[in-house]
Short mmCIF file of C-alpha atoms in Angstrom, two decimals:
data_model
loop_
_atom_site.label_atom_id
_atom_site.label_comp_id
_atom_site.label_asym_id
_atom_site.label_seq_id
_atom_site.Cartn_x
_atom_site.Cartn_y
_atom_site.Cartn_z
CA UNK X 21 88.53 160.09 103.15
CA UNK X 22 84.96 158.92 104.34
CA UNK X 23 83.52 162.60 103.78
CA UNK X 24 83.61 162.25 100.03
CA UNK X 25 80.26 160.38 101.01
CA UNK X 26 77.90 162.96 100.99
CA UNK X 27 78.82 163.61 96.64
CA UNK X 28 77.24 160.30 95.73
CA UNK X 29 73.85 159.31 95.29
CA UNK X 30 74.28 155.31 96.76
CA UNK X 31 76.59 154.27 98.51
CA UNK X 32 76.68 150.19 98.54
CA UNK X 33 78.55 148.57 101.91
CA UNK X 34 80.15 145.45 101.39
CA UNK X 35 82.04 145.11 104.66
CA UNK X 36 83.47 141.81 106.34
CA UNK X 37 80.89 139.81 108.85
CA UNK X 38 82.52 137.17 110.82
CA UNK X 39 82.62 135.25 113.69
CA UNK X 40 83.69 135.74 117.18
CA UNK X 41 86.44 132.89 118.58
CA UNK X 42 82.64 131.83 120.27
CA UNK X 43 81.11 131.55 117.14
CA UNK X 44 78.81 134.73 117.98
CA UNK X 45 77.94 136.92 114.43
CA UNK X 46 81.24 140.44 114.36
CA UNK X 47 79.20 143.37 113.20
CA UNK X 48 81.67 145.61 114.25
CA UNK X 49 82.75 146.00 109.94
CA UNK X 50 79.09 147.15 109.57
CA UNK X 51 78.22 149.48 112.93
CA UNK X 52 81.87 151.24 112.52
CA UNK X 53 81.22 152.33 108.81
CA UNK X 54 77.04 153.35 109.16
CA UNK X 55 78.96 155.45 112.19
CA UNK X 56 81.52 156.70 109.55
CA UNK X 57 78.74 157.36 106.86
CA UNK X 58 76.27 158.92 109.34
CA UNK X 59 77.54 162.27 109.83
CA UNK X 60 77.69 162.56 105.54
CA UNK X 61 74.68 161.88 105.05
CA UNK X 62 71.75 163.59 103.26
CA UNK X 63 68.98 163.80 101.82
CA UNK X 64 67.83 161.63 98.55
CA UNK X 65 70.66 159.44 98.98
CA UNK X 66 70.32 155.51 99.24
CA UNK X 67 72.28 153.09 101.46
CA UNK X 68 72.42 149.23 100.53
CA UNK X 69 74.27 147.29 102.95
CA UNK X 70 75.11 143.61 100.84
CA UNK X 71 77.76 141.93 103.85
CA UNK X 72 75.87 138.75 104.67
CA UNK X 73 73.89 138.90 108.42
CA UNK X 74 71.24 137.79 109.69
CA UNK X 75 67.84 139.04 109.40
CA UNK X 76 66.83 142.06 110.84
CA UNK X 77 70.55 143.51 110.85
CA UNK X 78 69.43 146.31 108.24
CA UNK X 79 66.66 147.59 110.57
CA UNK X 80 67.97 146.73 114.09
CA UNK X 81 71.36 148.09 113.24
CA UNK X 82 71.70 149.71 110.76
CA UNK X 83 68.36 151.84 110.65
CA UNK X 84 68.54 153.60 114.11
CA UNK X 85 72.28 154.57 113.97
CA UNK X 86 71.03 156.60 110.00
CA UNK X 87 68.07 157.62 111.38
CA UNK X 88 69.68 159.55 114.78
CA UNK X 89 71.01 162.37 112.29
CA UNK X 90 67.66 163.10 112.30
CA UNK X 91 66.71 162.19 109.07
CA UNK X 92 63.99 159.49 108.35
CA UNK X 93 63.86 156.18 106.76
CA UNK X 94 61.73 156.61 103.16
CA UNK X 95 61.41 159.94 103.44
CA UNK X 96 64.77 161.51 103.83
CA UNK X 97 66.83 158.97 102.49
CA UNK X 98 67.12 155.13 100.62
CA UNK X 99 68.13 151.95 102.85
CA UNK X 100 68.29 148.72 101.22
CA UNK X 101 69.54 144.98 101.50
CA UNK X 102 70.70 143.27 98.36
CA UNK X 103 73.31 140.47 98.61
CA UNK X 104 76.08 139.36 96.93
CA UNK X 105 75.82 136.81 95.15
CA UNK X 106 79.32 134.89 93.38
CA UNK X 107 81.31 131.90 92.71
CA UNK X 108 84.43 132.70 92.38
CA UNK X 109 86.73 131.07 89.64
CA UNK X 110 83.63 130.67 87.99
CA UNK X 111 83.58 131.28 84.39
CA UNK X 112 80.31 131.53 83.52
CA UNK X 113 78.28 132.98 85.94
CA UNK X 114 79.81 136.89 86.34
CA UNK X 115 78.58 139.54 88.63
CA UNK X 116 76.12 141.12 85.99
CA UNK X 117 75.38 137.83 84.31
CA UNK X 118 73.53 136.97 88.02
CA UNK X 119 69.97 137.97 88.96
CA UNK X 120 70.49 140.61 92.30
CA UNK X 121 68.07 140.19 95.48
CA UNK X 122 66.81 143.34 96.56
CA UNK X 123 64.93 144.05 99.76
CA UNK X 124 64.68 147.84 101.00
CA UNK X 125 62.66 149.39 104.22
CA UNK X 126 59.74 151.02 101.94
CA UNK X 127 57.47 151.22 98.51
CA UNK X 128 59.71 153.76 97.60
CA UNK X 129 62.74 152.79 98.94
CA UNK X 130 63.27 149.63 97.19
CA UNK X 131 62.17 151.37 93.61
CA UNK X 132 65.20 153.29 94.12
CA UNK X 133 67.42 149.99 94.93
CA UNK X 134 66.15 148.44 92.07
CA UNK X 135 66.37 150.96 89.38
CA UNK X 136 69.71 150.96 90.59
CA UNK X 137 70.90 147.61 90.52
CA UNK X 138 68.45 147.20 87.53
CA UNK X 139 70.83 149.06 85.79
CA UNK X 140 73.93 146.73 86.71
CA UNK X 141 72.30 143.33 86.77
CA UNK X 142 70.80 140.66 84.28
CA UNK X 143 67.40 140.46 86.50
CA UNK X 144 66.24 141.85 89.94
CA UNK X 145 64.77 140.26 92.24
CA UNK X 146 62.69 142.55 94.50
CA UNK X 147 61.38 140.82 97.21
CA UNK X 148 58.97 143.00 100.20
CA UNK X 149 62.08 143.42 102.95
CA UNK X 150 65.23 143.91 104.03
CA UNK X 151 64.45 140.80 106.84
CA UNK X 152 63.96 139.25 103.73
CA UNK X 153 66.86 139.23 101.50
CA UNK X 154 68.72 138.74 104.60
CA UNK X 155 67.00 135.54 104.75
CA UNK X 156 67.78 134.29 101.19
CA UNK X 157 71.30 134.79 101.46
CA UNK X 158 71.18 132.82 104.62
CA UNK X 159 69.50 130.28 102.87
CA UNK X 160 71.68 129.41 99.77
CA UNK X 161 74.34 129.30 101.84
CA UNK X 162 72.83 127.18 104.44
CA UNK X 163 71.55 124.46 101.25
CA UNK X 164 74.86 124.11 100.54
CA UNK X 165 76.53 124.14 103.92
CA UNK X 166 73.77 121.30 104.87
CA UNK X 167 74.11 119.23 101.63
CA UNK X 168 78.48 119.09 101.62
CA UNK X 169 77.80 117.77 105.30
CA UNK X 170 75.58 115.12 103.87
CA UNK X 171 77.86 114.04 101.22
CA UNK X 172 81.11 114.71 103.50
CA UNK X 173 79.27 112.09 106.02
CA UNK X 174 78.05 109.73 103.66
CA UNK X 175 81.87 109.67 102.44
CA UNK X 176 82.83 108.38 105.85
CA UNK X 177 80.08 105.40 105.98
CA UNK X 178 80.65 104.72 102.60
CA UNK X 179 84.23 104.38 102.50
CA UNK X 180 83.99 101.56 105.66
CA UNK X 181 82.23 99.77 103.61
CA UNK X 182 84.12 99.88 100.12
CA UNK X 183 81.68 101.81 98.36
CA UNK X 184 83.28 104.88 96.42
CA UNK X 185 81.20 107.72 97.12
CA UNK X 186 82.62 109.98 93.87
CA UNK X 187 80.84 106.86 91.90
CA UNK X 188 77.93 107.04 93.66
CA UNK X 189 77.33 110.79 93.45
CA UNK X 190 78.28 110.54 89.51
CA UNK X 191 76.23 108.35 88.97
CA UNK X 192 73.20 109.16 90.41
CA UNK X 193 72.76 112.84 89.05
CA UNK X 194 72.22 110.92 86.02
CA UNK X 195 69.43 110.89 87.26
CA UNK X 196 67.73 114.05 85.68
CA UNK X 197 64.91 115.31 88.78
CA UNK X 198 65.07 115.35 92.08
CA UNK X 199 68.93 115.06 92.53
CA UNK X 200 71.85 117.58 92.53
CA UNK X 201 75.46 116.76 93.32
CA UNK X 202 77.22 118.03 95.88
CA UNK X 203 80.55 116.61 96.43
CA UNK X 204 82.97 115.97 99.50
CA UNK X 205 86.08 117.33 100.69
CA UNK X 206 88.53 118.27 103.12
CA UNK X 207 86.33 120.92 105.26
CA UNK X 208 84.60 123.80 104.21
CA UNK X 209 86.31 127.08 103.05
CA UNK X 210 85.43 130.26 102.02
CA UNK X 211 84.53 133.45 103.39
CA UNK X 212 80.26 132.35 103.47
CA UNK X 213 79.46 129.29 103.89
CA UNK X 214 82.17 128.09 106.75
CA UNK X 215 80.16 131.57 108.66
CA UNK X 216 77.10 132.40 107.25
CA UNK X 217 74.94 129.45 108.55
CA UNK X 218 75.87 130.03 112.13
CA UNK X 219 73.80 133.68 112.05
CA UNK X 220 70.90 132.41 111.80
CA UNK X 221 71.60 129.73 114.81
CA UNK X 222 72.68 133.02 117.06
CA UNK X 223 69.63 135.05 115.96
CA UNK X 224 67.20 131.75 116.01
CA UNK X 225 67.87 131.48 119.67
CA UNK X 226 66.49 134.52 120.37
CA UNK X 227 63.40 133.55 119.47
CA UNK X 228 63.97 130.09 122.10
CA UNK X 229 64.21 128.05 118.28
CA UNK X 230 66.90 125.30 118.30
CA UNK X 231 68.91 125.10 114.97
CA UNK X 232 69.89 121.13 114.61
CA UNK X 233 70.59 120.44 111.32
CA UNK X 234 72.71 123.83 110.90
CA UNK X 235 75.29 122.94 114.01
CA UNK X 236 74.96 119.34 113.05
CA UNK X 237 75.97 119.57 109.79
CA UNK X 238 78.12 122.63 111.35
CA UNK X 239 79.78 120.24 113.50
CA UNK X 240 80.36 117.21 109.92
CA UNK X 241 82.33 119.80 108.04
CA UNK X 242 84.35 121.05 110.80
CA UNK X 243 85.68 117.32 111.69
CA UNK X 244 86.53 116.79 108.32
CA UNK X 245 89.64 118.41 108.45
CA UNK X 246 90.97 116.27 111.28
CA UNK X 247 89.13 112.89 109.81
CA UNK X 248 91.92 113.56 106.24
CA UNK X 249 94.44 113.73 109.16
CA UNK X 250 93.76 110.33 110.19
CA UNK X 251 93.41 109.27 106.97
CA UNK X 252 97.29 110.22 105.63
CA UNK X 253 98.66 108.85 108.74
CA UNK X 254 96.64 105.47 108.23
CA UNK X 255 98.20 105.48 104.14
CA UNK X 256 101.92 106.66 105.87
CA UNK X 257 101.76 103.58 107.91
CA UNK X 258 100.15 101.13 105.51
CA UNK X 259 102.81 102.33 102.86
CA UNK X 260 106.00 103.17 104.69
CA UNK X 261 104.98 102.00 108.06
CA UNK X 262 105.62 104.80 109.33
CA UNK X 263 102.89 107.29 110.56
CA UNK X 264 102.99 111.55 110.49
CA UNK X 265 106.01 111.83 113.14
CA UNK X 266 109.15 113.28 111.33
CA UNK X 267 107.37 112.77 107.96
CA UNK X 268 107.94 115.27 105.35
CA UNK X 269 104.47 116.19 103.54
CA UNK X 270 103.44 118.36 100.61
CA UNK X 271 100.16 119.56 100.33
CA UNK X 272 98.96 120.57 97.20
CA UNK X 273 96.34 123.40 97.09
CA UNK X 274 96.29 126.15 99.83
CA UNK X 275 93.44 128.43 98.13
CA UNK X 276 89.55 127.36 99.92
CA UNK X 277 88.29 126.06 96.49
CA UNK X 278 89.95 125.87 93.48
CA UNK X 279 91.19 127.79 90.37
CA UNK X 280 91.01 130.68 91.97
CA UNK X 281 93.48 132.87 95.53
CA UNK X 282 90.81 133.07 97.77
CA UNK X 283 92.47 131.36 101.11
CA UNK X 284 89.61 132.92 103.72
CA UNK X 285 88.95 129.76 105.89
CA UNK X 286 90.92 127.20 103.58
CA UNK X 287 90.97 123.79 105.48
CA UNK X 288 93.96 123.96 103.74
CA UNK X 289 94.66 126.20 106.74
CA UNK X 290 94.12 123.88 109.60
CA UNK X 291 95.52 120.95 108.29
CA UNK X 292 99.26 122.32 108.29
CA UNK X 293 98.54 122.52 111.88
CA UNK X 294 96.90 119.92 112.77
CA UNK X 295 99.77 117.53 110.53
CA UNK X 296 102.40 119.48 112.25
CA UNK X 297 101.29 119.23 115.04
CA UNK X 298 101.53 115.21 114.87
CA UNK X 299 105.41 115.43 114.40
CA UNK X 300 105.34 116.26 110.94
CA UNK X 301 107.10 118.92 108.24
CA UNK X 302 104.98 120.26 105.79
CA UNK X 303 105.78 122.12 102.53
CA UNK X 304 102.89 123.44 100.10
CA UNK X 305 102.22 123.96 96.27
CA UNK X 306 99.33 126.47 95.46
CA UNK X 307 100.22 128.22 92.06
CA UNK X 308 97.06 131.11 92.61
CA UNK X 309 98.87 131.89 96.02
CA UNK X 310 102.69 131.73 96.08
CA UNK X 311 102.97 133.01 100.01
CA UNK X 312 100.90 133.06 102.35
CA UNK X 313 99.72 136.32 103.88
CA UNK X 314 98.56 136.72 107.46
CA UNK X 315 95.30 135.33 108.45
CA UNK X 316 93.48 136.47 111.44
CA UNK X 317 93.40 132.77 112.96
CA UNK X 318 96.81 131.69 111.30
CA UNK X 319 98.97 134.43 111.80
CA UNK X 320 102.43 132.26 112.90
CA UNK X 321 101.91 130.84 109.56
CA UNK X 322 102.58 133.85 107.48
CA UNK X 323 105.08 134.57 105.17
CA UNK X 324 105.47 130.74 103.57
CA UNK X 325 106.50 130.36 99.90
CA UNK X 326 104.72 127.61 98.12
CA UNK X 327 107.58 124.75 96.27
CA UNK X 328 108.24 124.17 92.94
CA UNK X 329 105.84 120.82 91.64
CA UNK X 330 108.90 118.97 90.02
CA UNK X 331 109.35 115.70 89.65
CA UNK X 332 112.82 115.36 92.05
CA UNK X 333 111.55 117.96 94.71
CA UNK X 334 108.02 115.70 94.35
CA UNK X 335 109.69 112.60 95.15
CA UNK X 336 111.28 113.44 98.64
CA UNK X 337 108.35 114.26 100.49
CA UNK X 338 106.79 110.71 102.07
CA UNK X 339 102.81 111.77 101.09
CA UNK X 340 101.59 114.41 98.82
CA UNK X 341 98.15 115.10 100.30
CA UNK X 342 95.63 117.27 97.28
CA UNK X 343 93.51 119.23 99.51
CA UNK X 344 92.60 121.49 96.27
CA UNK X 345 91.88 119.98 93.02
CA UNK X 346 93.12 123.10 90.75
CA UNK X 347 92.82 122.52 87.07
CA UNK X 348 96.30 123.44 86.30
CA UNK X 349 98.32 121.07 88.35
CA UNK X 350 99.36 117.77 85.67
CA UNK X 351 98.05 114.76 87.90
CA UNK X 352 99.64 111.68 86.37
CA UNK X 353 103.00 113.71 86.25
CA UNK X 354 102.85 113.91 90.37
CA UNK X 355 101.14 110.96 91.03
CA UNK X 356 104.43 109.52 88.90
CA UNK X 357 106.82 111.16 90.48
CA UNK X 358 105.07 110.98 94.42
CA UNK X 359 106.04 108.40 96.88
CA UNK X 360 102.21 108.25 98.07
CA UNK X 361 99.33 110.14 97.43
CA UNK X 362 96.04 110.86 99.39
CA UNK X 363 93.45 112.52 97.16
CA UNK X 364 90.92 114.37 99.30
CA UNK X 365 89.43 115.29 95.84
CA UNK X 366 88.94 112.64 93.73
CA UNK X 367 91.41 114.80 91.33
CA UNK X 368 93.70 111.75 90.37
CA UNK X 369 90.82 109.30 89.00
CA UNK X 370 89.06 113.02 87.88
CA UNK X 371 92.19 113.61 85.12
CA UNK X 372 92.29 109.27 84.69
CA UNK X 373 95.80 109.64 86.95
CA UNK X 374 94.80 106.72 89.39
CA UNK X 375 97.51 103.95 90.58
CA UNK X 376 98.26 102.21 93.33
CA UNK X 377 99.86 104.60 95.18
CA UNK X 378 97.38 106.94 95.40
CA UNK X 379 94.55 106.93 98.57
CA UNK X 380 91.26 108.32 98.29
CA UNK X 381 89.91 109.96 101.59
#
């Protein structure tokens, strides 16, 4: 019951900010939430947006909606932006242990927002404006997207040269300065990194600026699922003399990263579709996703269930494709039972289970 927001002192907005099919920001959830709150907004309240978005959203979208009620930001109510920072599956850094960036509309609003978040987290990081705080979040995610794209491209290059990119990265990270390891994979997933960079690309066009790094990173990362499917087909050709048509494939891992149940933007969903478009049948195993829920982009896959990973079942597949490297998987047993394992995460080698039937991609 949205009317209850009138009874609280602080309102934190934490709603999805997806992309449209044309890769443009979809702020409908933010806008509709603001309009729902506005009739019940009262003097003295703090409203903080945490949804990732482009610089200017808080000031350009939320503020006008709230001020249309006759209340004035910084005088009658306080407006802030404080982005979520989380790393699903990370047991070291929970919410309270991660410093919180806080930006607000004016010094008094900043003091109020800082007081709230200061009670919740180990440290707050006040910045000069809501736009700055919005830019901080995008910068963090763009940094990851660009560096992941770099190692994905290096993977393609080194693979052609017969060089193991994972061995290269593991050796490079021994340098105590000037290098931070990122690892390749079958594509980007999660609710942030595949989406957020394009919020800045879209906003930058308003200033007639082309975001070449961001767009190129997006192209490289988006191409990874197709590359993995091609490598799977090649491995089947070499191992059994057959391609993907009429093959039976077991996809290992549906979540977008290991040890979590989050499938948002997971490349595994696209992999299933692409493999089946080539005439193969695909089952999946994921101990964290027992039933595939309905998603916006892959609704036809909804309802599929995780299959058993016992040796007899694994042996019945033409190939196992490792898309997510969950730690609970016994990779040694998997490699022993499988006819062919195509590993996009280097999981088998890291588990000491690399064998002649394992192909790294």
